[in-house]
């Protein structure tokens, strides 16, 4: 049986689930239709699209959203449809959610040196969570990463192209394409900061702010636009530090669309790192995120398709974090390591190629190549439009080269480099994690059998991070159990 035919048969489950939602609301009035429309329309349209165009990943994204919404709303559908309908709707929606998870896992291309995953209902559910998140991004519910590039092209196509050409000429003339590290000047020491106490997730922490001082060079394209982003001029970080001096620090760099304490602290298991590992922690906020955002959603503009905005965002992130590390060392830190998640993993890898003296670098589920990410997630028609506009992948790679981890040499010794990634990651393809691992000389790596968002569900990830902290000297005692590594 061909792949397309198999997908066509499976699509009927989504179609039946979508029709069942509309049928359940037939006697419940307009309120019932209002609640049924969300999962019903998504499941029905995803089923038809999956059956007719099985290669289009967006159908799976919306099917995951519909399955998740239907499973949740189905628990309350007895209010208009009765208990039997409620059970049927919840079961059909949950089955649809797992189905699209299996379809998403099946769509992951095999990558050399990435281990295969053993399928299970939990594995399918993890993949479906990633698919649903991508669907939310496509609908602009959580920002504009997937569709941002064509949107930017339509808004100011010629301006983006002119800036890209000007930037490449400048970077080549200054030697920054050959030596990207030279693009990043050493920032001045950080002397004046403001601190105020805050509390979130049962943890007391300090909110640190300081004037960033970063400015693109006068001759760099996009300078005036970047300087108009007023919130980015103030740097922010969340600090958890023990009262006694002389502790090691871990700098934790958040992912895309994060930058809030309620999200950042649990994503890194801050309580565990602070109390169990005995570390002082610093959570810098990336430009355009959290209190530094300039759009409707945290992170808007960082991966917007305005390539020079991405370059300046990364350059300022490095500037701010290096100033923060200098301040941390001035407070008596015995050692400083860095960890990052997703986009934060990209920044952790970039920092490890610019900052001397880091005790360890732990990029987790790391993005490694922004240009390739656009081509991975962007609809083919829009990528063709970008090529026709003169913004092909090769041009983007040159523009982004000064802030690309794969273009720089890590300064952290190989034995203190650690990477972890998911074998079924639908946001950051496993091949990007593998490419960073290869570029870094194949250091210790953990491949967990799961997706992007659900890495916290895997105990092996926490054990791997603990091992990294012990081996690099940031934590004082032996880990409870060692983790095999490649």
CSV table of C-alpha atoms in Angstrom, one decimal:
chain,number,residue,atom,x,y,z
A,1,UNK,CA,0.0,0.0,0.0
A,2,UNK,CA,1.4,3.4,-0.9
A,3,UNK,CA,2.1,6.1,1.6
A,4,UNK,CA,-0.5,8.4,0.0
A,5,UNK,CA,-3.2,5.7,0.1
A,6,UNK,CA,-2.5,4.9,3.7
A,7,UNK,CA,-2.8,8.5,4.7
A,8,UNK,CA,-6.1,8.8,2.7
A,9,UNK,CA,-7.6,6.0,4.7
A,10,UNK,CA,-6.5,7.4,8.1
A,11,UNK,CA,-7.9,10.8,7.1
A,12,UNK,CA,-11.4,9.4,7.4
A,13,UNK,CA,-11.0,9.4,11.2
A,14,UNK,CA,-10.5,13.1,11.2
A,15,UNK,CA,-13.4,13.6,8.8
A,16,UNK,CA,-15.8,11.5,10.9
A,17,UNK,CA,-14.7,13.3,14.1
A,18,UNK,CA,-15.3,16.7,12.5
A,19,UNK,CA,-18.8,15.7,11.2
A,20,UNK,CA,-19.6,14.3,14.6
A,21,UNK,CA,-18.9,17.6,16.3
A,22,UNK,CA,-21.3,19.4,14.0
A,23,UNK,CA,-23.9,16.7,14.3
A,24,UNK,CA,-23.8,16.9,18.1
A,25,UNK,CA,-24.7,20.6,18.0
A,26,UNK,CA,-27.8,20.1,15.7
A,27,UNK,CA,-30.2,20.2,18.6
A,28,UNK,CA,-28.3,22.5,21.0
A,29,UNK,CA,-28.8,25.8,19.4
A,30,UNK,CA,-26.3,28.5,18.4
A,31,UNK,CA,-24.3,28.2,21.6
A,32,UNK,CA,-23.7,24.5,20.9
A,33,UNK,CA,-22.6,25.3,17.3
A,34,UNK,CA,-20.3,28.0,18.7
A,35,UNK,CA,-18.4,25.5,20.8
A,36,UNK,CA,-18.6,22.7,18.2
A,37,UNK,CA,-17.3,24.9,15.4
A,38,UNK,CA,-13.7,25.1,16.7
A,39,UNK,CA,-12.8,21.4,16.8
A,40,UNK,CA,-15.3,20.4,14.2
A,41,UNK,CA,-14.0,22.8,11.5
A,42,UNK,CA,-10.4,22.0,12.2
A,43,UNK,CA,-10.8,18.3,12.2
A,44,UNK,CA,-13.0,18.2,9.1
A,45,UNK,CA,-10.8,20.5,7.1
A,46,UNK,CA,-7.6,18.7,8.3
A,47,UNK,CA,-9.1,15.3,7.4
A,48,UNK,CA,-10.1,16.5,3.8
A,49,UNK,CA,-6.7,18.2,3.3
A,50,UNK,CA,-4.7,15.2,4.7
A,51,UNK,CA,-6.6,12.9,2.3
A,52,UNK,CA,-6.2,15.0,-0.7
A,53,UNK,CA,-2.7,16.5,-0.1
A,54,UNK,CA,-0.9,14.1,2.3
A,55,UNK,CA,2.4,15.9,1.8
A,56,UNK,CA,1.2,19.2,3.1
A,57,UNK,CA,2.3,19.4,6.8
A,58,UNK,CA,-0.2,22.2,7.6
A,59,UNK,CA,-3.1,19.8,7.5
A,60,UNK,CA,-1.5,17.8,10.4
A,61,UNK,CA,-0.8,21.0,12.4
A,62,UNK,CA,-4.5,22.0,12.3
A,63,UNK,CA,-5.6,18.4,12.9
A,64,UNK,CA,-3.6,18.4,16.1
A,65,UNK,CA,-5.1,21.7,17.2
A,66,UNK,CA,-8.6,20.3,16.5
A,67,UNK,CA,-7.9,17.1,18.3
A,68,UNK,CA,-6.6,18.9,21.4
A,69,UNK,CA,-9.5,21.4,21.4
A,70,UNK,CA,-12.1,18.6,20.9
A,71,UNK,CA,-10.6,16.5,23.7
A,72,UNK,CA,-10.9,19.4,26.1
A,73,UNK,CA,-14.3,20.7,24.9
A,74,UNK,CA,-15.7,17.2,24.7
A,75,UNK,CA,-15.5,16.8,28.4
A,76,UNK,CA,-18.2,19.5,28.7
A,77,UNK,CA,-20.3,18.7,25.6
A,78,UNK,CA,-22.8,16.7,27.7
A,79,UNK,CA,-24.3,20.1,28.6
A,80,UNK,CA,-25.9,20.2,25.1
A,81,UNK,CA,-25.5,16.8,23.6
A,82,UNK,CA,-25.8,14.3,26.5
A,83,UNK,CA,-23.4,11.9,28.1
A,84,UNK,CA,-23.1,9.4,25.2
A,85,UNK,CA,-22.3,12.2,22.7
A,86,UNK,CA,-19.7,13.6,25.2
A,87,UNK,CA,-18.0,10.2,25.5
A,88,UNK,CA,-18.0,9.8,21.7
A,89,UNK,CA,-16.8,13.3,20.9
A,90,UNK,CA,-14.0,13.1,23.5
A,91,UNK,CA,-12.9,9.7,22.2
A,92,UNK,CA,-12.9,10.7,18.6
A,93,UNK,CA,-11.0,13.9,19.3
A,94,UNK,CA,-8.4,12.1,21.4
A,95,UNK,CA,-8.0,9.4,18.7
A,96,UNK,CA,-7.6,12.2,16.1
A,97,UNK,CA,-4.9,13.8,18.2
A,98,UNK,CA,-2.9,10.6,18.5
A,99,UNK,CA,-3.5,9.9,14.8
A,100,UNK,CA,-1.9,13.2,13.7
A,101,UNK,CA,0.9,12.6,16.1
A,102,UNK,CA,1.6,9.3,14.3
A,103,UNK,CA,1.4,11.1,10.9
A,104,UNK,CA,3.8,13.8,12.1
A,105,UNK,CA,6.3,11.2,13.4
A,106,UNK,CA,6.0,9.4,10.1
A,107,UNK,CA,6.8,12.7,8.2
A,108,UNK,CA,10.1,13.2,10.0
A,109,UNK,CA,12.8,12.4,7.5
A,110,UNK,CA,15.5,10.0,8.5
A,111,UNK,CA,18.7,11.8,9.4
A,112,UNK,CA,22.1,10.2,9.5
A,113,UNK,CA,23.4,9.7,13.1
A,114,UNK,CA,20.0,10.4,14.6
A,115,UNK,CA,18.6,7.3,16.4
A,116,UNK,CA,15.2,6.0,15.5
A,117,UNK,CA,12.4,6.3,18.0
A,118,UNK,CA,10.2,3.5,19.3
A,119,UNK,CA,6.5,4.4,18.7
A,120,UNK,CA,4.0,4.4,21.5
A,121,UNK,CA,0.8,6.4,22.3
A,122,UNK,CA,2.8,8.7,24.5
A,123,UNK,CA,5.3,9.3,21.7
A,124,UNK,CA,2.4,10.1,19.3
A,125,UNK,CA,0.9,12.5,21.9
A,126,UNK,CA,4.3,14.3,22.2
A,127,UNK,CA,4.6,14.8,18.5
A,128,UNK,CA,1.0,16.0,18.3
A,129,UNK,CA,1.8,18.7,20.9
A,130,UNK,CA,4.5,20.0,18.6
A,131,UNK,CA,2.1,19.8,15.6
A,132,UNK,CA,-0.5,21.8,17.5
A,133,UNK,CA,2.0,24.4,18.4
A,134,UNK,CA,3.0,24.8,14.8
A,135,UNK,CA,-0.7,25.1,13.9
A,136,UNK,CA,-1.1,27.9,16.5
A,137,UNK,CA,1.8,29.7,15.0
A,138,UNK,CA,0.4,29.4,11.5
A,139,UNK,CA,-2.8,30.9,12.7
A,140,UNK,CA,-0.8,33.7,14.4
A,141,UNK,CA,-2.1,32.7,17.8
A,142,UNK,CA,1.4,32.4,19.2
A,143,UNK,CA,3.3,34.8,16.9
A,144,UNK,CA,4.4,34.8,13.3
A,145,UNK,CA,7.4,32.5,13.0
A,146,UNK,CA,6.1,30.2,10.3
A,147,UNK,CA,4.5,32.8,8.0
A,148,UNK,CA,6.7,35.8,9.0
A,149,UNK,CA,9.0,35.6,6.1
A,150,UNK,CA,6.4,35.9,3.3
A,151,UNK,CA,4.5,38.5,5.3
A,152,UNK,CA,7.7,40.6,5.5
A,153,UNK,CA,8.3,40.1,1.8
A,154,UNK,CA,4.9,41.3,0.9
A,155,UNK,CA,5.2,44.3,3.2
A,156,UNK,CA,8.6,45.5,2.1
A,157,UNK,CA,10.2,43.1,-0.3
A,158,UNK,CA,12.6,45.6,-2.0
A,159,UNK,CA,13.7,47.0,1.4
A,160,UNK,CA,14.6,43.6,2.7
A,161,UNK,CA,16.5,42.7,-0.4
A,162,UNK,CA,18.4,46.0,-0.5
A,163,UNK,CA,19.4,45.7,3.1
A,164,UNK,CA,20.5,42.1,2.5
A,165,UNK,CA,22.7,43.1,-0.4
A,166,UNK,CA,24.2,46.0,1.5
A,167,UNK,CA,24.9,43.9,4.5
A,168,UNK,CA,26.6,41.1,2.6
A,169,UNK,CA,28.8,43.7,0.8
A,170,UNK,CA,29.7,45.4,4.2
A,171,UNK,CA,30.3,42.0,6.0
A,172,UNK,CA,32.6,40.9,3.1
A,173,UNK,CA,34.5,44.2,3.1
A,174,UNK,CA,35.1,44.1,6.8
A,175,UNK,CA,36.1,40.4,6.8
A,176,UNK,CA,33.2,39.3,9.0
A,177,UNK,CA,32.1,36.6,6.6
A,178,UNK,CA,35.6,35.0,6.9
A,179,UNK,CA,35.9,35.8,10.7
A,180,UNK,CA,32.4,36.1,12.2
A,181,UNK,CA,33.7,36.4,15.7
A,182,UNK,CA,35.3,39.8,14.7
A,183,UNK,CA,31.8,41.1,14.2
A,184,UNK,CA,31.2,41.0,18.0
A,185,UNK,CA,33.2,43.6,19.9
A,186,UNK,CA,33.9,43.1,23.6
A,187,UNK,CA,31.3,45.1,25.5
A,188,UNK,CA,32.3,47.4,28.3
A,189,UNK,CA,32.0,46.2,31.9
A,190,UNK,CA,28.6,46.4,33.6
A,191,UNK,CA,28.8,48.7,36.6
A,192,UNK,CA,25.3,50.0,37.3
A,193,UNK,CA,22.4,47.7,37.7
A,194,UNK,CA,19.0,48.0,39.4
A,195,UNK,CA,17.5,45.1,41.4
A,196,UNK,CA,14.1,44.6,42.9
A,197,UNK,CA,12.6,41.6,44.5
A,198,UNK,CA,9.9,39.5,42.9
A,199,UNK,CA,8.2,36.1,43.3
A,200,UNK,CA,6.9,33.5,40.8
A,201,UNK,CA,6.1,29.8,40.9
A,202,UNK,CA,6.9,29.7,44.7
A,203,UNK,CA,10.4,31.1,44.1
A,204,UNK,CA,11.7,34.4,45.3
A,205,UNK,CA,14.0,36.1,42.7
A,206,UNK,CA,15.5,39.4,41.8
A,207,UNK,CA,14.6,41.3,38.7
A,208,UNK,CA,17.8,42.9,37.3
A,209,UNK,CA,17.8,45.7,34.8
A,210,UNK,CA,20.5,47.8,33.2
A,211,UNK,CA,21.0,50.0,30.2
A,212,UNK,CA,22.1,47.8,27.3
A,213,UNK,CA,24.3,50.3,25.5
A,214,UNK,CA,24.2,48.2,22.3
A,215,UNK,CA,24.0,50.0,19.0
A,216,UNK,CA,24.5,48.7,15.5
A,217,UNK,CA,27.5,50.4,13.8
A,218,UNK,CA,26.6,53.6,11.9
A,219,UNK,CA,27.2,52.0,8.6
A,220,UNK,CA,25.1,48.9,9.2
A,221,UNK,CA,21.8,48.6,7.4
A,222,UNK,CA,18.7,48.5,9.6
A,223,UNK,CA,20.4,50.6,12.3
A,224,UNK,CA,17.8,53.3,12.6
A,225,UNK,CA,14.9,50.8,12.6
A,226,UNK,CA,16.6,48.8,15.4
A,227,UNK,CA,17.3,51.9,17.5
A,228,UNK,CA,13.6,52.7,17.3
A,229,UNK,CA,12.7,49.6,19.3
A,230,UNK,CA,12.8,51.5,22.6
A,231,UNK,CA,12.1,48.5,24.9
A,232,UNK,CA,15.2,46.7,23.7
A,233,UNK,CA,17.5,49.5,25.1
A,234,UNK,CA,16.9,48.2,28.6
A,235,UNK,CA,18.3,44.7,29.4
A,236,UNK,CA,16.4,42.5,31.9
A,237,UNK,CA,17.3,39.3,33.7
A,238,UNK,CA,15.8,37.2,36.5
A,239,UNK,CA,18.3,36.2,39.3
A,240,UNK,CA,18.2,33.4,41.9
A,241,UNK,CA,21.2,33.6,44.2
A,242,UNK,CA,22.1,32.1,47.5
A,243,UNK,CA,23.0,34.5,50.4
A,244,UNK,CA,26.5,33.2,50.9
A,245,UNK,CA,29.1,34.3,48.3
A,246,UNK,CA,31.4,32.2,46.2
A,247,UNK,CA,28.8,30.1,44.4
A,248,UNK,CA,29.0,28.9,40.7
A,249,UNK,CA,26.4,30.4,38.3
A,250,UNK,CA,24.5,29.0,35.4
A,251,UNK,CA,23.2,31.4,32.8
A,252,UNK,CA,19.9,30.0,31.4
A,253,UNK,CA,18.8,31.4,28.0
A,254,UNK,CA,15.1,31.1,27.2
A,255,UNK,CA,13.5,30.0,24.0
A,256,UNK,CA,11.5,31.7,21.3
A,257,UNK,CA,8.4,33.6,22.6
A,258,UNK,CA,9.4,33.1,26.2
A,259,UNK,CA,11.1,35.8,28.4
A,260,UNK,CA,8.6,35.7,31.3
A,261,UNK,CA,9.4,34.4,34.8
A,262,UNK,CA,6.3,32.2,34.9
A,263,UNK,CA,7.5,30.4,31.8
A,264,UNK,CA,11.3,30.7,32.0
A,265,UNK,CA,11.8,29.4,35.6
A,266,UNK,CA,9.8,26.1,35.2
A,267,UNK,CA,11.2,25.4,31.7
A,268,UNK,CA,14.7,25.2,33.2
A,269,UNK,CA,13.5,23.5,36.5
A,270,UNK,CA,14.9,26.5,38.3
A,271,UNK,CA,13.9,25.2,41.8
A,272,UNK,CA,15.9,22.0,41.2
A,273,UNK,CA,18.9,23.8,39.8
A,274,UNK,CA,18.8,26.3,42.7
A,275,UNK,CA,18.0,24.1,45.6
A,276,UNK,CA,19.3,20.6,44.6
A,277,UNK,CA,22.2,21.6,42.5
A,278,UNK,CA,23.1,24.6,44.7
A,279,UNK,CA,23.6,27.0,41.8
A,280,UNK,CA,23.1,30.7,41.4
A,281,UNK,CA,21.0,31.3,38.3
A,282,UNK,CA,20.7,34.1,35.8
A,283,UNK,CA,17.9,34.2,33.2
A,284,UNK,CA,18.7,37.0,30.7
A,285,UNK,CA,15.8,38.1,28.5
A,286,UNK,CA,16.5,38.2,24.8
A,287,UNK,CA,15.8,41.3,22.8
A,288,UNK,CA,12.2,41.6,21.5
A,289,UNK,CA,11.0,39.2,24.3
A,290,UNK,CA,9.1,39.6,27.5
A,291,UNK,CA,9.5,43.2,28.9
A,292,UNK,CA,11.6,44.0,25.8
A,293,UNK,CA,9.0,43.1,23.2
A,294,UNK,CA,7.8,45.6,20.6
A,295,UNK,CA,5.0,43.5,18.9
A,296,UNK,CA,1.8,41.9,20.1
A,297,UNK,CA,3.5,38.7,21.3
A,298,UNK,CA,6.8,38.1,23.0
A,299,UNK,CA,9.4,37.3,20.3
A,300,UNK,CA,7.7,39.1,17.4
A,301,UNK,CA,10.3,40.5,15.1
A,302,UNK,CA,13.2,38.1,16.2
A,303,UNK,CA,12.5,35.7,13.4
A,304,UNK,CA,10.4,38.0,11.3
A,305,UNK,CA,12.0,37.8,7.9
A,306,UNK,CA,13.6,41.2,8.4
A,307,UNK,CA,17.0,39.6,8.3
A,308,UNK,CA,18.9,42.6,9.7
A,309,UNK,CA,16.6,42.7,12.7
A,310,UNK,CA,17.6,39.1,13.4
A,311,UNK,CA,21.3,40.0,13.1
A,312,UNK,CA,20.9,42.9,15.4
A,313,UNK,CA,18.8,40.9,17.9
A,314,UNK,CA,21.5,38.3,18.1
A,315,UNK,CA,24.3,40.8,18.3
A,316,UNK,CA,22.6,42.6,21.1
A,317,UNK,CA,21.8,39.4,22.9
A,318,UNK,CA,25.5,38.5,22.9
A,319,UNK,CA,26.4,42.0,24.0
A,320,UNK,CA,24.0,42.0,26.9
A,321,UNK,CA,24.7,38.5,28.1
A,322,UNK,CA,28.5,39.1,28.0
A,323,UNK,CA,28.0,42.2,30.1
A,324,UNK,CA,25.8,40.3,32.5
A,325,UNK,CA,28.5,37.5,32.8
A,326,UNK,CA,31.1,40.2,33.6
A,327,UNK,CA,28.9,41.5,36.4
A,328,UNK,CA,28.3,38.0,37.7
A,329,UNK,CA,32.1,37.4,37.8
A,330,UNK,CA,32.5,40.6,39.7
A,331,UNK,CA,30.1,39.3,42.3
A,332,UNK,CA,32.5,36.5,43.2
A,333,UNK,CA,31.3,33.7,41.0
A,334,UNK,CA,33.6,30.7,41.2
A,335,UNK,CA,32.5,29.5,37.7
A,336,UNK,CA,30.0,30.4,35.1
A,337,UNK,CA,28.3,28.0,32.7
A,338,UNK,CA,25.6,28.5,30.1
A,339,UNK,CA,22.5,26.5,29.1
A,340,UNK,CA,19.8,27.3,26.5
A,341,UNK,CA,16.6,25.9,25.1
A,342,UNK,CA,15.6,26.0,21.4
A,343,UNK,CA,16.4,29.6,20.3
A,344,UNK,CA,18.1,29.9,23.7
A,345,UNK,CA,20.2,26.9,22.6
A,346,UNK,CA,21.2,28.8,19.5
A,347,UNK,CA,22.3,31.7,21.7
A,348,UNK,CA,24.1,29.4,24.1
A,349,UNK,CA,26.1,27.9,21.3
A,350,UNK,CA,26.8,31.4,19.9
A,351,UNK,CA,27.9,32.6,23.3
A,352,UNK,CA,30.2,29.6,23.7
A,353,UNK,CA,32.0,30.7,20.6
A,354,UNK,CA,32.5,34.3,21.8
A,355,UNK,CA,33.0,34.2,25.6
A,356,UNK,CA,36.2,32.9,27.1
A,357,UNK,CA,36.3,31.0,30.4
A,358,UNK,CA,32.9,29.4,30.4
A,359,UNK,CA,32.8,26.2,32.6
A,360,UNK,CA,30.3,24.4,30.3
A,361,UNK,CA,27.9,25.0,27.4
A,362,UNK,CA,24.6,23.0,27.3
A,363,UNK,CA,22.5,23.8,24.3
A,364,UNK,CA,19.2,21.9,24.5
A,365,UNK,CA,16.9,21.2,21.5
A,366,UNK,CA,18.9,23.9,19.8
A,367,UNK,CA,18.1,25.7,16.6
A,368,UNK,CA,21.4,25.9,14.6
A,369,UNK,CA,20.6,27.4,11.2
A,370,UNK,CA,18.0,30.1,10.9
A,371,UNK,CA,17.9,30.3,7.1
A,372,UNK,CA,17.4,26.5,6.9
A,373,UNK,CA,14.6,26.8,9.4
A,374,UNK,CA,12.7,29.2,7.2
A,375,UNK,CA,12.9,26.7,4.4
A,376,UNK,CA,11.8,23.9,6.7
A,377,UNK,CA,8.7,25.5,8.0
A,378,UNK,CA,7.8,27.9,5.2
A,379,UNK,CA,5.1,26.9,2.7
A,380,UNK,CA,6.8,25.9,-0.6
A,381,UNK,CA,5.0,28.6,-2.6
A,382,UNK,CA,6.2,31.3,-0.3
A,383,UNK,CA,9.8,30.0,-0.4
A,384,UNK,CA,9.6,30.2,-4.2
A,385,UNK,CA,8.4,33.8,-3.9
A,386,UNK,CA,11.4,34.5,-1.7
A,387,UNK,CA,13.7,33.0,-4.2
A,388,UNK,CA,12.2,35.1,-7.0
A,389,UNK,CA,12.6,38.2,-4.9
A,390,UNK,CA,16.3,37.5,-4.7
A,391,UNK,CA,16.2,36.3,-1.1
A,392,UNK,CA,17.3,32.7,-1.6
A,393,UNK,CA,18.7,30.6,1.2
A,394,UNK,CA,22.3,31.2,0.2
A,395,UNK,CA,21.8,35.0,0.5
A,396,UNK,CA,20.1,34.6,3.9
A,397,UNK,CA,23.0,32.4,5.1
A,398,UNK,CA,25.5,35.1,4.2
A,399,UNK,CA,23.5,37.8,5.9
A,400,UNK,CA,23.1,35.7,9.1
A,401,UNK,CA,26.7,34.3,9.0
A,402,UNK,CA,28.1,36.8,11.6
A,403,UNK,CA,25.6,35.5,14.2
A,404,UNK,CA,25.6,31.8,13.1
A,405,UNK,CA,26.9,29.2,15.6
A,406,UNK,CA,27.8,26.9,12.7
A,407,UNK,CA,30.2,29.5,11.4
A,408,UNK,CA,32.1,30.0,14.6
A,409,UNK,CA,34.6,27.9,16.6
A,410,UNK,CA,33.5,27.0,20.1
A,411,UNK,CA,35.8,28.3,22.9
A,412,UNK,CA,34.6,25.9,25.5
A,413,UNK,CA,36.7,22.7,25.6
A,414,UNK,CA,35.1,19.7,24.0
A,415,UNK,CA,34.9,17.8,27.2
A,416,UNK,CA,32.6,20.5,28.6
A,417,UNK,CA,30.3,20.8,25.7
A,418,UNK,CA,26.9,19.0,26.0
A,419,UNK,CA,23.9,18.8,23.7
A,420,UNK,CA,20.5,17.2,23.9
A,421,UNK,CA,17.8,16.9,21.3
A,422,UNK,CA,14.5,15.1,20.6
A,423,UNK,CA,14.4,12.4,17.9
A,424,UNK,CA,10.9,13.4,16.9
A,425,UNK,CA,11.2,17.2,17.3
A,426,UNK,CA,8.8,18.9,14.8
A,427,UNK,CA,9.9,22.5,15.6
A,428,UNK,CA,13.7,22.1,15.4
A,429,UNK,CA,14.5,19.2,13.0
A,430,UNK,CA,16.8,16.7,14.6
A,431,UNK,CA,19.3,17.3,11.7
A,432,UNK,CA,19.9,20.8,13.1
A,433,UNK,CA,20.8,19.4,16.5
A,434,UNK,CA,23.0,16.8,14.8
A,435,UNK,CA,24.8,19.5,12.7
A,436,UNK,CA,25.7,21.5,15.8
A,437,UNK,CA,27.0,18.3,17.4
A,438,UNK,CA,29.1,17.6,14.4
A,439,UNK,CA,30.4,21.2,14.2
A,440,UNK,CA,31.3,21.0,17.8
A,441,UNK,CA,33.5,17.8,17.3
A,442,UNK,CA,30.9,15.3,18.4
A,443,UNK,CA,30.8,16.0,22.2
A,444,UNK,CA,28.5,14.3,24.6
A,445,UNK,CA,24.9,14.2,23.3
A,446,UNK,CA,21.6,12.9,24.6
A,447,UNK,CA,18.9,11.9,22.1
A,448,UNK,CA,15.6,11.5,24.0
A,449,UNK,CA,12.7,9.7,22.2
A,450,UNK,CA,10.3,12.6,22.1
A,451,UNK,CA,9.3,16.0,20.7
A,452,UNK,CA,10.3,19.6,21.2
A,453,UNK,CA,7.9,21.0,23.8
A,454,UNK,CA,7.8,17.9,25.9
A,455,UNK,CA,11.4,17.5,26.8
A,456,UNK,CA,10.5,18.1,30.4
A,457,UNK,CA,8.7,14.8,30.5
A,458,UNK,CA,11.9,12.9,30.0
A,459,UNK,CA,13.9,12.1,33.1
A,460,UNK,CA,16.9,11.3,31.0
A,461,UNK,CA,17.2,15.0,30.1
A,462,UNK,CA,17.5,16.0,33.8
A,463,UNK,CA,20.0,13.3,34.4
A,464,UNK,CA,22.0,14.4,31.4
A,465,UNK,CA,22.0,18.0,32.6
A,466,UNK,CA,23.0,16.9,36.1
A,467,UNK,CA,25.9,14.9,34.7
A,468,UNK,CA,27.0,18.0,32.7
A,469,UNK,CA,27.0,20.2,35.8
A,470,UNK,CA,28.9,17.6,37.9
A,471,UNK,CA,31.5,16.9,35.2
A,472,UNK,CA,32.1,20.6,34.6
A,473,UNK,CA,32.5,21.4,38.3
A,474,UNK,CA,29.4,23.5,38.7
A,475,UNK,CA,27.8,21.0,41.0
A,476,UNK,CA,29.7,19.6,43.9
A,477,UNK,CA,28.7,15.9,44.3
A,478,UNK,CA,28.3,12.9,42.1
A,479,UNK,CA,25.1,12.5,40.0
A,480,UNK,CA,22.6,9.8,41.1
A,481,UNK,CA,23.0,7.9,37.8
A,482,UNK,CA,25.2,8.4,34.8
A,483,UNK,CA,23.9,8.9,31.3
A,484,UNK,CA,25.3,7.0,28.2
A,485,UNK,CA,26.4,9.4,25.5
A,486,UNK,CA,27.5,9.2,21.9
